[in-house]
Short mmCIF file of C-alpha atoms and ligand atoms in Angstrom, two decimals:
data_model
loop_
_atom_site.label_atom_id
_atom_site.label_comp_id
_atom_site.label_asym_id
_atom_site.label_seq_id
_atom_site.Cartn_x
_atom_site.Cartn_y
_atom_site.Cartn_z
CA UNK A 1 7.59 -17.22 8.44
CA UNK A 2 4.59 -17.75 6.18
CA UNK A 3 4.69 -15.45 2.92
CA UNK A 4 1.57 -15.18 1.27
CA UNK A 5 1.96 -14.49 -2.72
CA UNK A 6 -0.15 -15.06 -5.88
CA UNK A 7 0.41 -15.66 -9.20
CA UNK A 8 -2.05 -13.62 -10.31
CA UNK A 9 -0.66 -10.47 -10.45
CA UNK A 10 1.48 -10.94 -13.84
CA UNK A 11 -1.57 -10.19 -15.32
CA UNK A 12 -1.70 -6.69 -14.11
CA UNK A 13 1.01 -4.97 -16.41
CA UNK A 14 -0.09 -1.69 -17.55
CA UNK A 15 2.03 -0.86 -20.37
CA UNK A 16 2.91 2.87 -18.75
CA UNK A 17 2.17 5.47 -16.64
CA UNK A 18 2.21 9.02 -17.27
CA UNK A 19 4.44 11.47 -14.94
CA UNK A 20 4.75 14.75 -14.34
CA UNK A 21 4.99 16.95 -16.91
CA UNK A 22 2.91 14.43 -19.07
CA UNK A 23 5.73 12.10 -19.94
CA UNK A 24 4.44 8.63 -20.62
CA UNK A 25 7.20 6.28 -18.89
CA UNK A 26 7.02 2.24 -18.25
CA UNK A 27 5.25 0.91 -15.52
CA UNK A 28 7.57 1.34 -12.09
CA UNK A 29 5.13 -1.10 -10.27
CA UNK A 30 5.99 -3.79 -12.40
CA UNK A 31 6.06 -7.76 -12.03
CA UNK A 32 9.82 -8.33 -11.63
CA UNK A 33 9.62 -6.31 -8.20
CA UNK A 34 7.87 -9.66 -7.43
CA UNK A 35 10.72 -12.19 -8.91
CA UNK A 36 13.35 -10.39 -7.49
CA UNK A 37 11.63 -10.25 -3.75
CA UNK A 38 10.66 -14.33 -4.24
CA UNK A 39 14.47 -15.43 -5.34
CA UNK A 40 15.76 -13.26 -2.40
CA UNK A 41 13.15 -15.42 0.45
CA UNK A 42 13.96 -18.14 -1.58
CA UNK A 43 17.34 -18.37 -0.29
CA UNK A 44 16.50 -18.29 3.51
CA UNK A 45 15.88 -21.10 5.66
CA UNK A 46 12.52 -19.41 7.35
CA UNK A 47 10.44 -18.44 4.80
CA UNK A 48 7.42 -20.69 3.75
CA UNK A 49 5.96 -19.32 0.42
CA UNK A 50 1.92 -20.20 0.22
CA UNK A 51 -1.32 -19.81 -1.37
CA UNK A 52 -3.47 -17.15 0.11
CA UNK A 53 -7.11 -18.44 1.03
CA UNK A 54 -9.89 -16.82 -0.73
CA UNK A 55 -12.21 -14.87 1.67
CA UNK A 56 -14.79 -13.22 -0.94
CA UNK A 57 -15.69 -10.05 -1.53
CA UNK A 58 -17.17 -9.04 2.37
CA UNK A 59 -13.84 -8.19 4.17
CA UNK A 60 -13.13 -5.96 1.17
CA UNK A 61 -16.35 -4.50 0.61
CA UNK A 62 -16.12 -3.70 4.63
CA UNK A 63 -13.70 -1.47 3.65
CA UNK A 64 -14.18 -0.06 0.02
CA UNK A 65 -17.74 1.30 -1.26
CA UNK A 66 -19.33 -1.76 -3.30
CA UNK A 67 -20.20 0.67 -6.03
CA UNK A 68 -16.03 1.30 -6.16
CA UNK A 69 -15.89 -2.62 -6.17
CA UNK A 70 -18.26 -2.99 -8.99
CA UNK A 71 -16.69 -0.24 -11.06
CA UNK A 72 -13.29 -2.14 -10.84
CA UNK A 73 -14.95 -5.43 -11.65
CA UNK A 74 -16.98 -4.66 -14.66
CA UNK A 75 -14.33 -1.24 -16.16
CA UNK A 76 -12.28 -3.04 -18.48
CA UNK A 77 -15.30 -4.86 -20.52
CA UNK A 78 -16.59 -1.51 -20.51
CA UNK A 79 -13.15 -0.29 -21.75
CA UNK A 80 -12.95 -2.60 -24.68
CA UNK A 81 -16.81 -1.42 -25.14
CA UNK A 82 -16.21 2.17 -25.98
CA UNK A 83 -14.84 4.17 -28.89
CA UNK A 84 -11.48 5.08 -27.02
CA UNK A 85 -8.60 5.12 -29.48
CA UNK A 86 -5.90 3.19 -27.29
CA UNK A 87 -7.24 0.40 -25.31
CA UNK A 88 -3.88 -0.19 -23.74
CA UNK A 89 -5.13 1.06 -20.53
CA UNK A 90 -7.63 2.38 -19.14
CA UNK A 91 -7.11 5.78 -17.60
CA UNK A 92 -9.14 8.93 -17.69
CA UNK A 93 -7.28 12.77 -17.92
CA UNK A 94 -10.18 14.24 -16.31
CA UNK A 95 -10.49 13.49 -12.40
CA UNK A 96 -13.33 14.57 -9.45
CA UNK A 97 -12.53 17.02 -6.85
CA UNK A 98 -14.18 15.22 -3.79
CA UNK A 99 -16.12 18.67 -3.40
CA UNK A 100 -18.41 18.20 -5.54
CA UNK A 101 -19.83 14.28 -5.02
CA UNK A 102 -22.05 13.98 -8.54
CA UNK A 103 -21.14 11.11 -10.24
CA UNK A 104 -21.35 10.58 -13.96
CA UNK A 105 -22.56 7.73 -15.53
CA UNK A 106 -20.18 7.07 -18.48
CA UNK A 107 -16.96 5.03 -17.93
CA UNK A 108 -14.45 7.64 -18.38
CA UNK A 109 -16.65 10.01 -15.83
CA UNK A 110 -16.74 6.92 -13.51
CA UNK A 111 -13.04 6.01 -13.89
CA UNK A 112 -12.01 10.23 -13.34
CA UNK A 113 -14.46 9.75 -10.02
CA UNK A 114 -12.63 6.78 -8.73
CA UNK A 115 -8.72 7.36 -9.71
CA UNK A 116 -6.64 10.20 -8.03
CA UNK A 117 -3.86 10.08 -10.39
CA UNK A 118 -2.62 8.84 -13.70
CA UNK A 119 -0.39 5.61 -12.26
CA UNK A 120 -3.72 3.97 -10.99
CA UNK A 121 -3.81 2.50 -14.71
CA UNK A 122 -6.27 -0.65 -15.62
CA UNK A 123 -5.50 -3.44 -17.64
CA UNK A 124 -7.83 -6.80 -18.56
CA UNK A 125 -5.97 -8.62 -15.14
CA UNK A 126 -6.10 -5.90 -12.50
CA UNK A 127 -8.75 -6.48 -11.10
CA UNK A 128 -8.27 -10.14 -10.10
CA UNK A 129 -4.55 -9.03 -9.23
CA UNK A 130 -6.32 -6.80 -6.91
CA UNK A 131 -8.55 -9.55 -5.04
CA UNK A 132 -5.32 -11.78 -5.28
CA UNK A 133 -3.80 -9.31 -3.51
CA UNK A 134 -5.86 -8.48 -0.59
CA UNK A 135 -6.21 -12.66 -0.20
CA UNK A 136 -2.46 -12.28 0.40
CA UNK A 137 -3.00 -9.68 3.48
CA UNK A 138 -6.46 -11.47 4.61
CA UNK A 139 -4.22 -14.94 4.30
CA UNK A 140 -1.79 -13.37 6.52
CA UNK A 141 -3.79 -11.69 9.12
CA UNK A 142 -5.65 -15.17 9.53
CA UNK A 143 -2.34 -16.60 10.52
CA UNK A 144 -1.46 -14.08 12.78
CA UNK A 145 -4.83 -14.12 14.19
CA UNK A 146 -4.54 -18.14 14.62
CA UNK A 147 -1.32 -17.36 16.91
CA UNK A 148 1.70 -16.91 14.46
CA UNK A 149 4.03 -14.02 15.67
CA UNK A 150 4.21 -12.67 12.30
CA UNK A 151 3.36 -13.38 8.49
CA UNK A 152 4.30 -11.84 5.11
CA UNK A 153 1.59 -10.72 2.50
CA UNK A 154 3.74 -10.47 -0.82
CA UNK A 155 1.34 -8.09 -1.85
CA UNK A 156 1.29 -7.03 -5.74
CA UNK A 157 -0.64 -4.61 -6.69
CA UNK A 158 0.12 -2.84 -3.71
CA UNK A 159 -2.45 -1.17 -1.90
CA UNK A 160 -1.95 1.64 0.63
CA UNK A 161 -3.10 4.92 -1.71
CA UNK A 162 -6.33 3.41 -2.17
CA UNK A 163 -9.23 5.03 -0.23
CA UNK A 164 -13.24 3.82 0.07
CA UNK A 165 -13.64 4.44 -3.41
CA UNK A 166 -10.79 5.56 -5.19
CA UNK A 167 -7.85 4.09 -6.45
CA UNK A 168 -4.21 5.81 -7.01
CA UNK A 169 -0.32 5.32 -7.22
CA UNK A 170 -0.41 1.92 -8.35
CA UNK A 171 -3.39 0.58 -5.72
CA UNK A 172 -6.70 -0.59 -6.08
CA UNK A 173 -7.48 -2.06 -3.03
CA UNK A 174 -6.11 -1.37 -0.20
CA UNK A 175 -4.59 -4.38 1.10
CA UNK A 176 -3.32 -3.49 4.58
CA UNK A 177 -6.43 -1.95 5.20
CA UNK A 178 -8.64 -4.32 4.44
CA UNK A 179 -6.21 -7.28 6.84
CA UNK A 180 -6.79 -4.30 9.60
CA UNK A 181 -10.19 -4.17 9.24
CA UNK A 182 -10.99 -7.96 9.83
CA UNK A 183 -8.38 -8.00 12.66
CA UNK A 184 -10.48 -4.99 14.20
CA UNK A 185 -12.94 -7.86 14.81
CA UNK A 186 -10.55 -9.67 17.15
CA UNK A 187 -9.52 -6.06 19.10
CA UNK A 188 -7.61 -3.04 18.55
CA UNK A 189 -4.69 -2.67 15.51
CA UNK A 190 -2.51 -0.58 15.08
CA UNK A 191 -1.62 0.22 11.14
CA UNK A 192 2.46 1.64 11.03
CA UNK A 193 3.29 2.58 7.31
CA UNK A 194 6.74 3.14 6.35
CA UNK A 195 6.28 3.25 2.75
CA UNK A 196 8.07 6.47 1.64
CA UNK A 197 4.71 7.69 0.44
CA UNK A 198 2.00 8.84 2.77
CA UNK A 199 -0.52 6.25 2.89
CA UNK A 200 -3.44 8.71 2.19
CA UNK A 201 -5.91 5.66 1.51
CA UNK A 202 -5.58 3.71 4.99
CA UNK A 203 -5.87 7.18 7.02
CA UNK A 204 -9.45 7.80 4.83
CA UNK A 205 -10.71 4.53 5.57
CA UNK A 206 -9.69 5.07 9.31
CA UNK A 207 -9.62 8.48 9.91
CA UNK A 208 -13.21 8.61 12.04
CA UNK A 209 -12.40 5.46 14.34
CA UNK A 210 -10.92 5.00 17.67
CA UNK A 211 -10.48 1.32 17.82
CA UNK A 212 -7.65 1.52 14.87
CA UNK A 213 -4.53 3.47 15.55
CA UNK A 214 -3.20 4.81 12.05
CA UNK A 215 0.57 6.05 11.88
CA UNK A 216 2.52 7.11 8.59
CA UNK A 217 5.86 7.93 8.21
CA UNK A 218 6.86 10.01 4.74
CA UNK A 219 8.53 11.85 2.74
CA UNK A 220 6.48 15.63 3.49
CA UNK A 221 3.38 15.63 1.52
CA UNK A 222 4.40 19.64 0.88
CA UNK A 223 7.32 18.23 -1.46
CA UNK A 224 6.06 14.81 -2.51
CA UNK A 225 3.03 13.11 -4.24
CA UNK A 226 0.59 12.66 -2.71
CA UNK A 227 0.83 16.25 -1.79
CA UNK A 228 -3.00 16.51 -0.20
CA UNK A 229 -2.41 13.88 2.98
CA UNK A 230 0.04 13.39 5.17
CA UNK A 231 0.61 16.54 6.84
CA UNK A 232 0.93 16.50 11.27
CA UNK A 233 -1.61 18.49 12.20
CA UNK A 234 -4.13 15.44 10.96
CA UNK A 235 -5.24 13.82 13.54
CA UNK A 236 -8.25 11.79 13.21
CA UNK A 237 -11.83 13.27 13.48
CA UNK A 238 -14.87 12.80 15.51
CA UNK A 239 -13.98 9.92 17.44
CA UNK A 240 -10.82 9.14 15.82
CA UNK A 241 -9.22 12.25 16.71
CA UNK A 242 -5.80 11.35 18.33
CA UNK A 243 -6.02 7.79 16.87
CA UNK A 244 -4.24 9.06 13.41
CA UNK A 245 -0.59 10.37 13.34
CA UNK A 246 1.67 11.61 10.53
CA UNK A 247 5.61 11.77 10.69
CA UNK A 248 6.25 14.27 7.77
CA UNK A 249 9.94 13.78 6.80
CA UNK A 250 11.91 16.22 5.24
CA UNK A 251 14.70 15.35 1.95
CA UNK A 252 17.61 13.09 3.07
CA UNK A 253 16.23 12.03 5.79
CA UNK A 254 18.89 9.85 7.22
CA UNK A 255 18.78 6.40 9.15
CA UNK A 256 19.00 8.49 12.03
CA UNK A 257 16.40 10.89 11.72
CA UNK A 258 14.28 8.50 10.42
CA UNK A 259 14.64 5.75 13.62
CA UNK A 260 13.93 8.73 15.64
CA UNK A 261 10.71 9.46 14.43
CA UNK A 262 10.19 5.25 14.01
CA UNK A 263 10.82 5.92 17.64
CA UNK A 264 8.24 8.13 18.83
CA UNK A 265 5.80 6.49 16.23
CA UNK A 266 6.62 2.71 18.21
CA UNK A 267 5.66 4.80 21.90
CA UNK A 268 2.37 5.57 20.46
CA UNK A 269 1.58 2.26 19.27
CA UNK A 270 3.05 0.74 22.86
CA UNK A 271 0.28 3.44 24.71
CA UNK A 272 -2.15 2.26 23.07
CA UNK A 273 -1.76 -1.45 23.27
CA UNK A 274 -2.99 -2.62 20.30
CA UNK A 275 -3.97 -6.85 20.12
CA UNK A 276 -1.99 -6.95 16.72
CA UNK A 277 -0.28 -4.49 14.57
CA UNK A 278 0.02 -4.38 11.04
CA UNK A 279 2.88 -2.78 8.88
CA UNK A 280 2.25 -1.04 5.61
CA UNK A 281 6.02 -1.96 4.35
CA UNK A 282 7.27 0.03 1.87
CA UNK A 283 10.93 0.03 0.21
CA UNK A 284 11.00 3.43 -1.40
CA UNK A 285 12.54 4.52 1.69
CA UNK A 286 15.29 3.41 0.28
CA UNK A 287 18.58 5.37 -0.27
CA UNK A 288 18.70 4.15 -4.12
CA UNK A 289 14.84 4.42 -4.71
CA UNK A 290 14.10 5.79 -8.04
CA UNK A 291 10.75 7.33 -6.81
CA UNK A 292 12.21 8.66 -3.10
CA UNK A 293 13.79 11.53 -1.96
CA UNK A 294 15.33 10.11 1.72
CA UNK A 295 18.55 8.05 2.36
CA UNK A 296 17.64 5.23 4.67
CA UNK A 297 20.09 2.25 4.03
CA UNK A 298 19.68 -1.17 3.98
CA UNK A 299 21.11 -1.58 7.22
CA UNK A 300 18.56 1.15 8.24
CA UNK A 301 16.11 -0.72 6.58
CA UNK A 302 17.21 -3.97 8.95
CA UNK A 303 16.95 -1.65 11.93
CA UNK A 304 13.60 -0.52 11.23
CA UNK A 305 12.40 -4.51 11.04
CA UNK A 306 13.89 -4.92 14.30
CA UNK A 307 12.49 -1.88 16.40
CA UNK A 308 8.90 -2.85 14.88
CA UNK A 309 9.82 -6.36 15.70
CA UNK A 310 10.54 -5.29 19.46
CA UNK A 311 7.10 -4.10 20.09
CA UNK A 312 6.70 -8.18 20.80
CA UNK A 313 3.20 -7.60 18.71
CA UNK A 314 1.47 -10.20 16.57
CA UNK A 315 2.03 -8.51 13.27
CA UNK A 316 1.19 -8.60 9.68
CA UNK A 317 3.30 -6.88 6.99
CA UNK A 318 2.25 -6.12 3.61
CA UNK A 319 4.05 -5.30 0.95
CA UNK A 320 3.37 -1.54 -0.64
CA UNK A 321 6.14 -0.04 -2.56
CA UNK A 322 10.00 0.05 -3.80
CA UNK A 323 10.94 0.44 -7.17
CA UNK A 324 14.63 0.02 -7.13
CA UNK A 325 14.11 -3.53 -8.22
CA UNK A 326 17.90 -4.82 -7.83
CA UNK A 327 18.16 -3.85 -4.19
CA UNK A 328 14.37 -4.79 -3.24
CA UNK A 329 15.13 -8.64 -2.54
CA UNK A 330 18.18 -8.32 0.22
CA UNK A 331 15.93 -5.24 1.60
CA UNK A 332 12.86 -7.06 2.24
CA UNK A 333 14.93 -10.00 3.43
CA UNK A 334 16.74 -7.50 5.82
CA UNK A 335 13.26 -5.99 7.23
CA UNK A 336 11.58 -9.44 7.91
CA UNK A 337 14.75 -11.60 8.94
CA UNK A 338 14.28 -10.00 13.12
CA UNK A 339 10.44 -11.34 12.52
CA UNK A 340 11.38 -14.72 11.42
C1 SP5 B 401 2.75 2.25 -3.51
C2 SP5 B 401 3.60 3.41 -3.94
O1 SP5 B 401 4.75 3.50 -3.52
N1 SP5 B 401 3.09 4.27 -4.82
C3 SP5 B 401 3.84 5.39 -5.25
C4 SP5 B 401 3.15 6.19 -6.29
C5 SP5 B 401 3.98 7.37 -6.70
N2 SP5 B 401 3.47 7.99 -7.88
C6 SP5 B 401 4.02 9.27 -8.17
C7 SP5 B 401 5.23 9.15 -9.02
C8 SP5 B 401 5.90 10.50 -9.23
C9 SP5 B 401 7.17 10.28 -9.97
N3 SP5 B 401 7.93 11.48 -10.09
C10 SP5 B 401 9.03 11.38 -11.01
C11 SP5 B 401 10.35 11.16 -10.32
C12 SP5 B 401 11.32 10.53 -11.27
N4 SP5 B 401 12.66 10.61 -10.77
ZN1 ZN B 402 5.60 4.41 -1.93
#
């Protein structure tokens, strides 16, 4: 199996991120979640680690507003600009309600507008981490597209909180998204996300359109961040109504309960027939996760690759999250080995 994966993202190492509470804590979406995935494919006999391809700024500008795009391209000059006190990072404490649209024009109004949260945090290499990143998806769907049965974007940042123009819970760009998107070209996708987290930014971007099928399962949005998506009575809207579907999953969730709802989630994508199918893979699922609240093991984790896998789909999975660095490696290896 082809793995797509970049280099580029060591340089995107905020030095913290601020939880709950206010507590400043080190950065959970760190680099090593990288190493420890690469040394685990390493050691297989069907993973080829490669380059992505770089496909400009179009397929992701398709997807995110270019005035988002420019604001993450040009923030950190800006950044080391102003008067702040500590550079370290750039990230605002004051963010926009989306009811009221106005836009500032200073940098700290601009970078409230486009961040949802205070883990969204900007360093000097984020933003070409971020393009990196989506390369990785783009790289893979191109594969796919050219007949593989599968490939692996080794996504880092990752990207699935990330709307048109806002970033959030370690994403910038939303990577699966933006792979869907330029599939959509070629016929209908279906998106699956199994990160623990609702992914709140690919249901935006796809929320108003039929010809993209958007399914999340997750830990209940009433419980867990990010609390203001993910709930099942949204749908889609206008013409997309129908064509989005959330699996809201209560607190220790089991492998059972969870392959159920995998289950009804893999009918749905089988109705609707989709030309290729891309998976938002997230390990926070996991039973160890320091960041999730549901108990799916690592054979669970294996089981879930192989349902997905049984939908005999060409299919694209990106990396989102999974924070329990020690266990991430034999759990990705687990999820892709019934692809390879
Ligand atoms: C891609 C992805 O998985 N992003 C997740 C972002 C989650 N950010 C919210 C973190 C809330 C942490 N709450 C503290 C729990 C510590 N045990
Ligand atoms: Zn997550």
């Amino acid at each position: 199996m082809k793995v797509y994966y970049s280099e580029a993202h060591r340089q995107h190492e905020p030095p913290f991120e601020v939880f709950d509470g206010g507590l400043r804590t080190p950065y959970m979406e760190n680099p090593d979640r990288m190493d420890r995935i690469l040394n685990a494919l390493r050691q297989t006999d069907w993973t080829e680690i490669a380059e992505p391809r770089d496909f400009g700024l179009d397929p992701i500008q398709a997807v995110h507003t270019k005035d988002y795009v420019d604001f993450l391209a040009s923030c950190w000059a800006e950044w080391l600009a102003s008067e702040a006190e500590d550079k370290s990072t750039l990230l605002p404490a004051t963010f926009a309600l989306r009811r009221h649209p106005q836009k500032p024009t200073s940098l700290l109004g601009r970078a409230g507008y486009h961040m949802m949260d205070l883990s969204a945090c900007i360093v000097e290499g984020t933003y070409s981490a971020a393009l990196a990143s989506a390369n990785c998806a783009l790289s893979a769907a191109e594969a796919v597209a050219e007949g593989k049965r599968a490939a692996f974007a080794l996504c880092r940042p990752p990207g699935h909180h990330a709307g048109k123009d806002y970033a959030g819970g370690y994403c910038f760009i939303n990577n699966a998204s933006v792979a869907a998107n330029w599939l959509s070209a070629r016929g209908n996708v279906a998106v699956l996300d199994v990160d623990y987290h609702c992914g709140n930014g690919t249901q935006d971007i796809f929320y108003d359109r039929s010809d993209m099928l958007t399914i999340s399962i997750h830990a209940d949005p009433d419980f867990e961040y990010p609390y203001y998506a993910g709930y099942a009575h949204e749908m889609g809207s206008g013409a997309g109504l129908g064509f989005h579907k959330n699996f809201p999953l209560e607190k220790d969730t089991d492998d059972a309960r969870y392959l159920s709802a995998l289950e009804e989630a893999l009918a749905l994508i089988r109705r609707f027939a989709p030309k290729h199918v891309v998976v938002s893979a997230g390990m926070d699922i996991y039973a160890a996760d320091p960041l999730g609240k549901i108990k799916v093991s690592t054979e669970g984790i294996g089981e879930i690759g192989k349902q997905i896998s049984a939908l005999n789909l060409p299919t694209v999975i990106v990396m989102e999250g999974g924070y329990n660095n020690e266990a991430l490696g034999r759990n990705i290896v687990k999820f892709l080995s019934p692809f390879a």
